[in-house]
PDB file of C-alpha atoms in Angstrom:
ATOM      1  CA  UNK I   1     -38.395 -26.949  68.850  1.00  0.00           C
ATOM      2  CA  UNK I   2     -37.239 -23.321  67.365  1.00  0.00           C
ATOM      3  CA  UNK I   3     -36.338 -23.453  64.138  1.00  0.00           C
ATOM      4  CA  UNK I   4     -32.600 -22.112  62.687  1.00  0.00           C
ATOM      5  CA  UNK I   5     -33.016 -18.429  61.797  1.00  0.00           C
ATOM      6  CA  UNK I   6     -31.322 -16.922  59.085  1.00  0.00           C
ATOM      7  CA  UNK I   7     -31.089 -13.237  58.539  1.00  0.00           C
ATOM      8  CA  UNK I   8     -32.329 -11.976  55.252  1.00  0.00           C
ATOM      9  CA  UNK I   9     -29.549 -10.829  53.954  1.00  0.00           C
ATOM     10  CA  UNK I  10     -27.253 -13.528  55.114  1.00  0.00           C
ATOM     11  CA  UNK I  11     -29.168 -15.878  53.950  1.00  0.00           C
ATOM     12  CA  UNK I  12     -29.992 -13.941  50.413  1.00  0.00           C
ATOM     13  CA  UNK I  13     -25.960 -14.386  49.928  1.00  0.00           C
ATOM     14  CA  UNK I  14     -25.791 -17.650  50.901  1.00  0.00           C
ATOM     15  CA  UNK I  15     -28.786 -18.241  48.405  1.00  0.00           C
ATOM     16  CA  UNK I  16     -26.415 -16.822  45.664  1.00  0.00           C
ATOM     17  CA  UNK I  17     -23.179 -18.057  46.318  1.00  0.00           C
ATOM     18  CA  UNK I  18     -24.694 -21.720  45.816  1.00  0.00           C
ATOM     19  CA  UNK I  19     -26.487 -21.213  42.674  1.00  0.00           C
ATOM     20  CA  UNK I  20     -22.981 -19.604  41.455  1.00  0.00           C
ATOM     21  CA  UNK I  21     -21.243 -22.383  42.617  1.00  0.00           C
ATOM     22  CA  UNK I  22     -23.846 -24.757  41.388  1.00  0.00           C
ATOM     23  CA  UNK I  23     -23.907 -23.098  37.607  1.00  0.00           C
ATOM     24  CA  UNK I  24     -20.351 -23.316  37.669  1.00  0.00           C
ATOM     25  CA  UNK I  25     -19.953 -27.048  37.210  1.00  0.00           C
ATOM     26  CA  UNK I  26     -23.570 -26.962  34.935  1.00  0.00           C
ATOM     27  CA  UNK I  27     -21.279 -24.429  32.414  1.00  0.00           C
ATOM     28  CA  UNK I  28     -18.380 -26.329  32.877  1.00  0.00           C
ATOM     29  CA  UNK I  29     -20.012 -29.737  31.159  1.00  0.00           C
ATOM     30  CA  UNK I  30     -21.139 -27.719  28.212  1.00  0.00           C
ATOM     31  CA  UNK I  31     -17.038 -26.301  28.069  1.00  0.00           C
ATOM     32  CA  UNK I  32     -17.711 -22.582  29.599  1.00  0.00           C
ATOM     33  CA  UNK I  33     -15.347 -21.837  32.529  1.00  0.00           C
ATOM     34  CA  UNK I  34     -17.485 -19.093  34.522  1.00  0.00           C
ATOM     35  CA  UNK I  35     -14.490 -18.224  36.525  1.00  0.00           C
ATOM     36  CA  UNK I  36     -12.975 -16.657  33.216  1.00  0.00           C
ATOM     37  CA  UNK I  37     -15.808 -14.064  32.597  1.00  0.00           C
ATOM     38  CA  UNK I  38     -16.945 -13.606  36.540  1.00  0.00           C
ATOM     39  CA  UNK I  39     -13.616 -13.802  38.304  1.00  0.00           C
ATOM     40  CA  UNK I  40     -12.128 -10.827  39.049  1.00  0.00           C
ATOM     41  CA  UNK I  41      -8.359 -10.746  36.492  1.00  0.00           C
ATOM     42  CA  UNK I  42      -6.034  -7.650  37.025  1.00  0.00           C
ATOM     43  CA  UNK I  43      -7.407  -4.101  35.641  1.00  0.00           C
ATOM     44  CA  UNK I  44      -5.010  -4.371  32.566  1.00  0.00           C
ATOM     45  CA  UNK I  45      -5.417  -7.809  31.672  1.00  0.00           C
ATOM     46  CA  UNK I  46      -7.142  -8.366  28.384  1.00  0.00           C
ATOM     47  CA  UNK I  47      -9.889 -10.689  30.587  1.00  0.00           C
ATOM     48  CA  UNK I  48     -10.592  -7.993  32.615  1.00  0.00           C
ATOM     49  CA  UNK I  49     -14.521  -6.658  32.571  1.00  0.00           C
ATOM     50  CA  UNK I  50     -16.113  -4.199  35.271  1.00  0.00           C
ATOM     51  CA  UNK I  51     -18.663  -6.360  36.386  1.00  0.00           C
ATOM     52  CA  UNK I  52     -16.090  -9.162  37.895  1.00  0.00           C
ATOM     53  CA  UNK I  53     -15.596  -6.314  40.883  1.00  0.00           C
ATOM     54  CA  UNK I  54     -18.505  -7.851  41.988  1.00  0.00           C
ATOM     55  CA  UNK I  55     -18.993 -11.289  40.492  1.00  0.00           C
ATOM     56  CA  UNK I  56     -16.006 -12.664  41.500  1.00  0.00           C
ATOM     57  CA  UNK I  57     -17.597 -12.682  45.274  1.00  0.00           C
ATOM     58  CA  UNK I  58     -20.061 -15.232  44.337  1.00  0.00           C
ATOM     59  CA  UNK I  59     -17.235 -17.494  42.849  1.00  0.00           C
ATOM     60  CA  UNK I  60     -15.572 -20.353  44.480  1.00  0.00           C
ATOM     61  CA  UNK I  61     -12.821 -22.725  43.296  1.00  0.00           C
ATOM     62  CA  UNK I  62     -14.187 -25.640  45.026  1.00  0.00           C
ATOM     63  CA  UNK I  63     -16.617 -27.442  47.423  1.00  0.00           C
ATOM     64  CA  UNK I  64     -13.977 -26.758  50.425  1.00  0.00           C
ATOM     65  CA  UNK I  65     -13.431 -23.190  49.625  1.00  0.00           C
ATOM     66  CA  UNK I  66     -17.280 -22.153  48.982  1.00  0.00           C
ATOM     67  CA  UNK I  67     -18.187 -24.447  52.362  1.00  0.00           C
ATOM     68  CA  UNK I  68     -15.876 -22.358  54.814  1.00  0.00           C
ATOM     69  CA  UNK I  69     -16.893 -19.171  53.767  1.00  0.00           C
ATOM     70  CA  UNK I  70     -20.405 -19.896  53.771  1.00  0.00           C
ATOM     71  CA  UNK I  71     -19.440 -21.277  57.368  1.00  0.00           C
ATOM     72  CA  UNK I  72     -18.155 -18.270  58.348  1.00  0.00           C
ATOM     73  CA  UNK I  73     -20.827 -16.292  56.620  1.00  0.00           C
ATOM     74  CA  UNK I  74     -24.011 -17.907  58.354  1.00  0.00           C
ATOM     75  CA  UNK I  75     -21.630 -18.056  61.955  1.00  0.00           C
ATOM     76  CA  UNK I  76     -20.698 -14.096  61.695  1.00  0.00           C
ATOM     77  CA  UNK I  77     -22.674 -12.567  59.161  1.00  0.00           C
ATOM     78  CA  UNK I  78     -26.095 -13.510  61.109  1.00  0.00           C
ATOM     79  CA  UNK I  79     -25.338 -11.515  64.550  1.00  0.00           C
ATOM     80  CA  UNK I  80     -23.917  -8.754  62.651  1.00  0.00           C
ATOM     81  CA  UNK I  81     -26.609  -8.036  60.641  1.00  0.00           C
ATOM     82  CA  UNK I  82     -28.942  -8.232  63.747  1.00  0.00           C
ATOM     83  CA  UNK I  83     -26.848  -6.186  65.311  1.00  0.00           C
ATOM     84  CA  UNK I  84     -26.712  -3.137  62.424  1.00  0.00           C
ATOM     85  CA  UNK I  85     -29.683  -4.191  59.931  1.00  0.00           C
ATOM     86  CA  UNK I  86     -30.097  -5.407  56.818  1.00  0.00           C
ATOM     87  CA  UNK I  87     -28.766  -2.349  54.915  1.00  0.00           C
ATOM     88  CA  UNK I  88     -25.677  -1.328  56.512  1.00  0.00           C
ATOM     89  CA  UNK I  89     -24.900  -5.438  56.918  1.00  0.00           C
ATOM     90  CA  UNK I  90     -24.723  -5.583  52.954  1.00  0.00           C
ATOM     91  CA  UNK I  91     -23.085  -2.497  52.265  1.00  0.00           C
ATOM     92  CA  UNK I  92     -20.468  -3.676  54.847  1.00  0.00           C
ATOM     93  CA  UNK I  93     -20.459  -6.689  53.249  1.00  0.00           C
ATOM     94  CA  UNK I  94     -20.061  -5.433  49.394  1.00  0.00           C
ATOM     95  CA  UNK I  95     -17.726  -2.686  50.339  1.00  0.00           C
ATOM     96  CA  UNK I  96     -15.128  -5.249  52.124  1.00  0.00           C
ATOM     97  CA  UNK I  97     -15.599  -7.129  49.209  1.00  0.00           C
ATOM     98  CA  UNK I  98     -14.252  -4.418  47.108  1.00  0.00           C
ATOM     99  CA  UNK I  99     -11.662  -3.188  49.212  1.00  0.00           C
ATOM    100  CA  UNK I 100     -10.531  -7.118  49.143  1.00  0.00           C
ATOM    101  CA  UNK I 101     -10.237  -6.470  45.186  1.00  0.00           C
ATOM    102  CA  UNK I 102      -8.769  -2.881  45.360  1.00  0.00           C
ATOM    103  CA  UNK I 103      -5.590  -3.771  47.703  1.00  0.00           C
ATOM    104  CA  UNK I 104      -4.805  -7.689  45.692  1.00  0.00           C
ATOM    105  CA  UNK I 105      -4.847  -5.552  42.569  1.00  0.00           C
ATOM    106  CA  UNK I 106      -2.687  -2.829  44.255  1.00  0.00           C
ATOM    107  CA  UNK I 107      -0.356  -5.506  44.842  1.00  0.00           C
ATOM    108  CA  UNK I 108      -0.142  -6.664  41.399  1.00  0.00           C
ATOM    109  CA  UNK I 109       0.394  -3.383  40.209  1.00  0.00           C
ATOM    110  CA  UNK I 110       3.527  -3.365  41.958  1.00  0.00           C
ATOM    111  CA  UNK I 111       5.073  -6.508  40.865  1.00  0.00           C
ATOM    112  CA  UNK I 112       4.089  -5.594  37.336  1.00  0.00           C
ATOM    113  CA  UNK I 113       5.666  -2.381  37.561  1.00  0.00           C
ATOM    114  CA  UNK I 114       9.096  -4.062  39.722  1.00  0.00           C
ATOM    115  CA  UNK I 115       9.132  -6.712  36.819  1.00  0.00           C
ATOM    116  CA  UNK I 116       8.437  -4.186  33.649  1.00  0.00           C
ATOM    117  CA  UNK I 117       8.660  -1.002  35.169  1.00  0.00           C
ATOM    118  CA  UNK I 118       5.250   0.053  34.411  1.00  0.00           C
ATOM    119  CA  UNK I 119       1.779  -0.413  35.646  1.00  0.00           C
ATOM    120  CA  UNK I 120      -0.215  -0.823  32.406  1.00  0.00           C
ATOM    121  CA  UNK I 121       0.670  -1.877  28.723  1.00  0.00           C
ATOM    122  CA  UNK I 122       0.024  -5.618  29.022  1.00  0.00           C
ATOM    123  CA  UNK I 123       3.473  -7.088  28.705  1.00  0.00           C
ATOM    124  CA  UNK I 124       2.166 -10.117  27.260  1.00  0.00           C
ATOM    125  CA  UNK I 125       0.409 -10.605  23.858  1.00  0.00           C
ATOM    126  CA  UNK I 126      -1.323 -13.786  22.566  1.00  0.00           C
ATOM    127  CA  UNK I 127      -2.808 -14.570  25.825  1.00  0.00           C
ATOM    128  CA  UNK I 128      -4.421 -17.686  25.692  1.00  0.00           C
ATOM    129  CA  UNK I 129      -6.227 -19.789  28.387  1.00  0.00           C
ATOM    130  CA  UNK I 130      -6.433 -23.467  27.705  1.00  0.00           C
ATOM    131  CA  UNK I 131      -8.432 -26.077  29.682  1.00  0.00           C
ATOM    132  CA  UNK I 132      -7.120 -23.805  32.955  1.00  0.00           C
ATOM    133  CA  UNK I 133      -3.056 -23.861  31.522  1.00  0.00           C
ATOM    134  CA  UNK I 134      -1.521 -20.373  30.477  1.00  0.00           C
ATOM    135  CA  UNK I 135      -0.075 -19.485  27.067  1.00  0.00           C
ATOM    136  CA  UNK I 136       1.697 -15.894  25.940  1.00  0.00           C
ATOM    137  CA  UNK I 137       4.513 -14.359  24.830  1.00  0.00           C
ATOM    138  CA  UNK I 138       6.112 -12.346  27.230  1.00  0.00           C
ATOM    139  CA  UNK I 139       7.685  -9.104  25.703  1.00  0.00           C
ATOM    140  CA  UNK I 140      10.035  -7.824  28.517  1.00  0.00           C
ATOM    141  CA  UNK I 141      13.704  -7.834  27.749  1.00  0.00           C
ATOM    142  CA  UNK I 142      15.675 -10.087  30.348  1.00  0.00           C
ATOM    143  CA  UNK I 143      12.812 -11.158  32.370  1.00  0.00           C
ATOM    144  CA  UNK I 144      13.740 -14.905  33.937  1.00  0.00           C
ATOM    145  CA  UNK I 145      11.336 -17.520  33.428  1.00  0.00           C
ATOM    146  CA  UNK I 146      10.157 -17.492  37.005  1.00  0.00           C
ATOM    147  CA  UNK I 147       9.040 -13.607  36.854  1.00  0.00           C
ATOM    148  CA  UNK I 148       7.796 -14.668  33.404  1.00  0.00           C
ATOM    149  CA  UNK I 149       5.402 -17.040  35.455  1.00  0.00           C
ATOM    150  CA  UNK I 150       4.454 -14.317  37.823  1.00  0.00           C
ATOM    151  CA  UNK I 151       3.329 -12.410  35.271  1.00  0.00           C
ATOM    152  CA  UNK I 152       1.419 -14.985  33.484  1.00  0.00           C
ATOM    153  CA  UNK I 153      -0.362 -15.449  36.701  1.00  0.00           C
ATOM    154  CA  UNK I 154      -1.113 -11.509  37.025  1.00  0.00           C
ATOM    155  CA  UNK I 155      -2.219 -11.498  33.648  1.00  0.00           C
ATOM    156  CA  UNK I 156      -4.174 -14.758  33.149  1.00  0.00           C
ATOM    157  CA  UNK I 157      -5.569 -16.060  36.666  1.00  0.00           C
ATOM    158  CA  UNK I 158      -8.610 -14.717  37.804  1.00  0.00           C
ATOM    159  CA  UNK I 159      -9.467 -14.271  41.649  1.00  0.00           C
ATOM    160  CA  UNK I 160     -12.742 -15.835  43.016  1.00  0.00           C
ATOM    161  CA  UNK I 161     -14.118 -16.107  46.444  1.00  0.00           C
ATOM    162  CA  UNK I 162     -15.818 -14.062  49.270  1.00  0.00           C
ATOM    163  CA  UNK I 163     -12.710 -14.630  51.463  1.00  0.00           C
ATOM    164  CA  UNK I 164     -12.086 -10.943  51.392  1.00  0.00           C
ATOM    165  CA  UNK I 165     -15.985  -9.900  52.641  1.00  0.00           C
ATOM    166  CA  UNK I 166     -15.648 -12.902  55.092  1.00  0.00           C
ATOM    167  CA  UNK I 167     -12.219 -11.138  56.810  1.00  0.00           C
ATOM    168  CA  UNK I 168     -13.988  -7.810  56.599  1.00  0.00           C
ATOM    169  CA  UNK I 169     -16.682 -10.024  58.681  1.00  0.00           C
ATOM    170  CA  UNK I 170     -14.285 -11.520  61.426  1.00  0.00           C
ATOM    171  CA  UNK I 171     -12.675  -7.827  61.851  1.00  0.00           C
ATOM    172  CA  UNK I 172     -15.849  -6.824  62.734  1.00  0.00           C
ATOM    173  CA  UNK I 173     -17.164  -9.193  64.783  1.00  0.00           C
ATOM    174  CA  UNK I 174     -14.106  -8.914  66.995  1.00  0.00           C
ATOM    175  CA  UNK I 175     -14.375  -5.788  67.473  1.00  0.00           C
ATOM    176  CA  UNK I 176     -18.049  -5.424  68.368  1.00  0.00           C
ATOM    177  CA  UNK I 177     -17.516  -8.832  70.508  1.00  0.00           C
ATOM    178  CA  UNK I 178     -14.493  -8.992  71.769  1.00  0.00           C
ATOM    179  CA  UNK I 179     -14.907 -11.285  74.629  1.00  0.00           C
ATOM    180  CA  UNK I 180     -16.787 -13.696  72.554  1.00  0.00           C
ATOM    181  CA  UNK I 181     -15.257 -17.262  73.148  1.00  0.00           C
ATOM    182  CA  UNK I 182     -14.384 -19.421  70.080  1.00  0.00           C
ATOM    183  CA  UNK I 183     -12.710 -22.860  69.620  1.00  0.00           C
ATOM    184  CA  UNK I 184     -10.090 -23.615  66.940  1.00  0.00           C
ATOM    185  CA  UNK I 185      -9.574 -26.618  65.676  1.00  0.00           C
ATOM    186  CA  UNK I 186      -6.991 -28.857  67.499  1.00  0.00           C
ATOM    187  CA  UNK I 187      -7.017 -26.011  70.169  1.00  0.00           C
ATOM    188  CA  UNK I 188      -8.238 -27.852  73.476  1.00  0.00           C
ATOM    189  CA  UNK I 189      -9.307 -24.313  74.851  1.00  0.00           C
ATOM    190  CA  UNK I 190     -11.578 -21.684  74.142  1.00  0.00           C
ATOM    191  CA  UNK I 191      -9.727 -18.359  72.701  1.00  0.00           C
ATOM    192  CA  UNK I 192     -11.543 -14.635  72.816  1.00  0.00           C
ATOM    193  CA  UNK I 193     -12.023 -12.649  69.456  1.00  0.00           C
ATOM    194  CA  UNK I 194      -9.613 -10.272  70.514  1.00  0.00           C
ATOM    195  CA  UNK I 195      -7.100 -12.332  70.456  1.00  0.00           C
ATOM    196  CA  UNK I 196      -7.740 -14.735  67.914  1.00  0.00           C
ATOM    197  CA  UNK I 197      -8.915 -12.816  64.952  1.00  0.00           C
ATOM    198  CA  UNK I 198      -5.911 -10.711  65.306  1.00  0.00           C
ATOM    199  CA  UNK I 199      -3.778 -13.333  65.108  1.00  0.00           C
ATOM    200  CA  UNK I 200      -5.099 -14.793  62.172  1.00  0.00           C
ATOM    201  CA  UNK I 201      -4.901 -11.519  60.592  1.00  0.00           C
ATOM    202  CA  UNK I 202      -1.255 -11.450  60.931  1.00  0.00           C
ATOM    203  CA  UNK I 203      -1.204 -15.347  59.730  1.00  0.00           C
ATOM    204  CA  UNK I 204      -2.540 -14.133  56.514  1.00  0.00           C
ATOM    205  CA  UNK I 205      -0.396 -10.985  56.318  1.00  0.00           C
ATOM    206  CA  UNK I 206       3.215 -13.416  56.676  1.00  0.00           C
ATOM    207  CA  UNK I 207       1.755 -15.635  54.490  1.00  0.00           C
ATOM    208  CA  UNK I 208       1.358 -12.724  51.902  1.00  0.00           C
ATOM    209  CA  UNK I 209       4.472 -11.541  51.962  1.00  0.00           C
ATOM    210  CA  UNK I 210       6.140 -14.761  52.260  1.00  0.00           C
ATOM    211  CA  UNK I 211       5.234 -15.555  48.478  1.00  0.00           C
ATOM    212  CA  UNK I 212       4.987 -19.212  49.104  1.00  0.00           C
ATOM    213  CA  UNK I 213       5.789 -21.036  46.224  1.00  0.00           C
ATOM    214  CA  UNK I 214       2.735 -23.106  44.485  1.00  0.00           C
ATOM    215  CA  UNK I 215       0.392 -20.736  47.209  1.00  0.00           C
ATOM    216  CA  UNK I 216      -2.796 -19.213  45.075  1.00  0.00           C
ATOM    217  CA  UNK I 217      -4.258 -17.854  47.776  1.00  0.00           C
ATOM    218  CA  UNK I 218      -4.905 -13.994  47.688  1.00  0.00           C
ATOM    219  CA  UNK I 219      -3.930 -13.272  51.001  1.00  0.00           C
ATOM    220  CA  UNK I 220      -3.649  -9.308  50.013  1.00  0.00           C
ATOM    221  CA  UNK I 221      -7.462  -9.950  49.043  1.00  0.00           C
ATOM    222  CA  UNK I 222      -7.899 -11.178  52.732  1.00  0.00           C
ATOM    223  CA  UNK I 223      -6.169  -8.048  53.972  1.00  0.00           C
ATOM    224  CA  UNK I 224      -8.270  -5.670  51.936  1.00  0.00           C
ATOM    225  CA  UNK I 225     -11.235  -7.327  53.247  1.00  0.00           C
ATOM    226  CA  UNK I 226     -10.414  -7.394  56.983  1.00  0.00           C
ATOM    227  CA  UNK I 227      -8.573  -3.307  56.657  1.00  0.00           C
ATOM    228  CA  UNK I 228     -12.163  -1.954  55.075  1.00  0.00           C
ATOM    229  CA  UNK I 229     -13.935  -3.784  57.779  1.00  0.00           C
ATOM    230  CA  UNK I 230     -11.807  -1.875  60.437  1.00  0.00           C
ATOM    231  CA  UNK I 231     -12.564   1.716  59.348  1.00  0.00           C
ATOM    232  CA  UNK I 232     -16.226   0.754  58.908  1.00  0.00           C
ATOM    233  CA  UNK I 233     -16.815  -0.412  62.487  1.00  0.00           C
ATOM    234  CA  UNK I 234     -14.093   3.098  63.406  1.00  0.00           C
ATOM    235  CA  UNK I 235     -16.770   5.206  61.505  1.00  0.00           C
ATOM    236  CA  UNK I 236     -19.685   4.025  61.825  1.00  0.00           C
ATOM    237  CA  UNK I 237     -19.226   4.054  65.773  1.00  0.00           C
ATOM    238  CA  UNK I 238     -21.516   1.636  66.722  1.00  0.00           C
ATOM    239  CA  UNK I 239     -23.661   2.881  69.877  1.00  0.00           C
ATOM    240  CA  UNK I 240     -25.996  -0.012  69.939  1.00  0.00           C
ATOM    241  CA  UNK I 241     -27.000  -0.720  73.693  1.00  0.00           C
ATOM    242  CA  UNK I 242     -28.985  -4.117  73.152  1.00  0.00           C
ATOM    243  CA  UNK I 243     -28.274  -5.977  76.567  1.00  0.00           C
ATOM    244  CA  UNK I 244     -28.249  -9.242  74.788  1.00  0.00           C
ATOM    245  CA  UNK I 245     -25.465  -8.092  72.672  1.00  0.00           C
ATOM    246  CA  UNK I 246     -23.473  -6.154  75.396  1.00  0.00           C
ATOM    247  CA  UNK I 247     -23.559  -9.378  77.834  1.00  0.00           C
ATOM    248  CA  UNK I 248     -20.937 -10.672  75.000  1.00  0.00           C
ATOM    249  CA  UNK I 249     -18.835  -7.563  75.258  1.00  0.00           C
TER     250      UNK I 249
END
């Protein structure tokens, strides 16, 4: 019988993302919400701390959300980082993550600055965070209660999750394998990476701009991720000629 193998990497992160995930809930019986100090919260938010650039990676909201990108994560992240090595896999990997952060904050920015015409000068004083409800007074003249929300949410919600890394992932994999077959849920058929991923992508790019009411997902975050992962495989070029891998392509 062979035995599952699990890069090092790969399997490092999905090491790490459970024992976040599993000292979330530990902190949360003693009344410390880790998603408040390792989530990421917008640059000019009084939350905000360097570090959750990073942290907020290893953070999940629940079992659902930490199980599919862990999914994706061991499905993906294990040929790629055959494919380029352990190095280049986890800079990919952190950098997506990063750009994930860069472009949902660039968003914010400019809703802050269409709602209060500037990008920095936190609006809102007496920001309070109370057993996961918002409190603060909003000082912008004329602002209606449903921007006042938005802003509240800028402000006072952090963002967790690898989602962003795990797009970066799927951009990459399509690209490298872009004949690969993969089923879809409810689809009867098999579908190829090039045509599935980038359909998805554009899923997640209506769904960002739609502003769904009630939707916290940070589909800009998912953009970010999957846009970084294209100009990494564009300039890193990759020339490997492994047969095993080029049967797939």
């Amino acid at each position: 019988m062979n035995n599952l193998y699990i890069p090092p990497v790969v399997k490092n992160l999905l090491i790490i993302n459970v024992l976040f995930f599993a000292a979330k809930y530990v902190f949360s019986n003693i009344g410390v919400d880790l998603s408040e100090h390792l989530g990421a919260f917008y640059v000019d938010s009084p939350f905000f701390r360097v570090w959750q650039l990073v942290t907020y990676m290893f953070m999940h909201g629940d079992m659902s959300h930490i199980f599919f990108n862990m999914f994706a994560l061991f499905m993906f992240g294990g040929v790629l980082e055959q494919r380029w090595g352990q190095k280049r896999f986890l800079n990919f990997y952190l950098i997506t993550g990063l750009g994930a952060v860069a472009l949902q904050m660039g968003v914010q920015a400019v809703e802050v600055y269409e709602l209060t015409g500037s990008v920095m000068g936190i609006p809102i004083t007496d920001l309070t965070r109370e057993g996961g409800y918002l409190q603060g007074n909003i000082n912008v003249p004329g602002i209606t209660r449903d921007q006042g929300t938005t802003l509240l949410g800028i402000y006072g919600a952090p963002m967790v999750g690898a989602s962003g890394a795990i797009f970066g992932l799927l951009v990459a994999f399509g690209m490298l394998f872009p004949n690969t077959r993969m089923f879809v849920l409810f689809i009867p058929v098999p579908i190829k990476a090039k045509y599935l991923i980038p359909v998805y992508i554009l899923l997640e790019m209506s769904l960002g701009v739609a502003k769904i009411p009630g939707d916290s997902v940070a589909h800009y975050a998912h953009l970010g991720g999957a846009l970084l992962g294209f100009i990494l495989v564009k300039l890193w070029k990759d020339k490997n000629n492994d047969r095993f891998y080029n049967y797939y392509e």
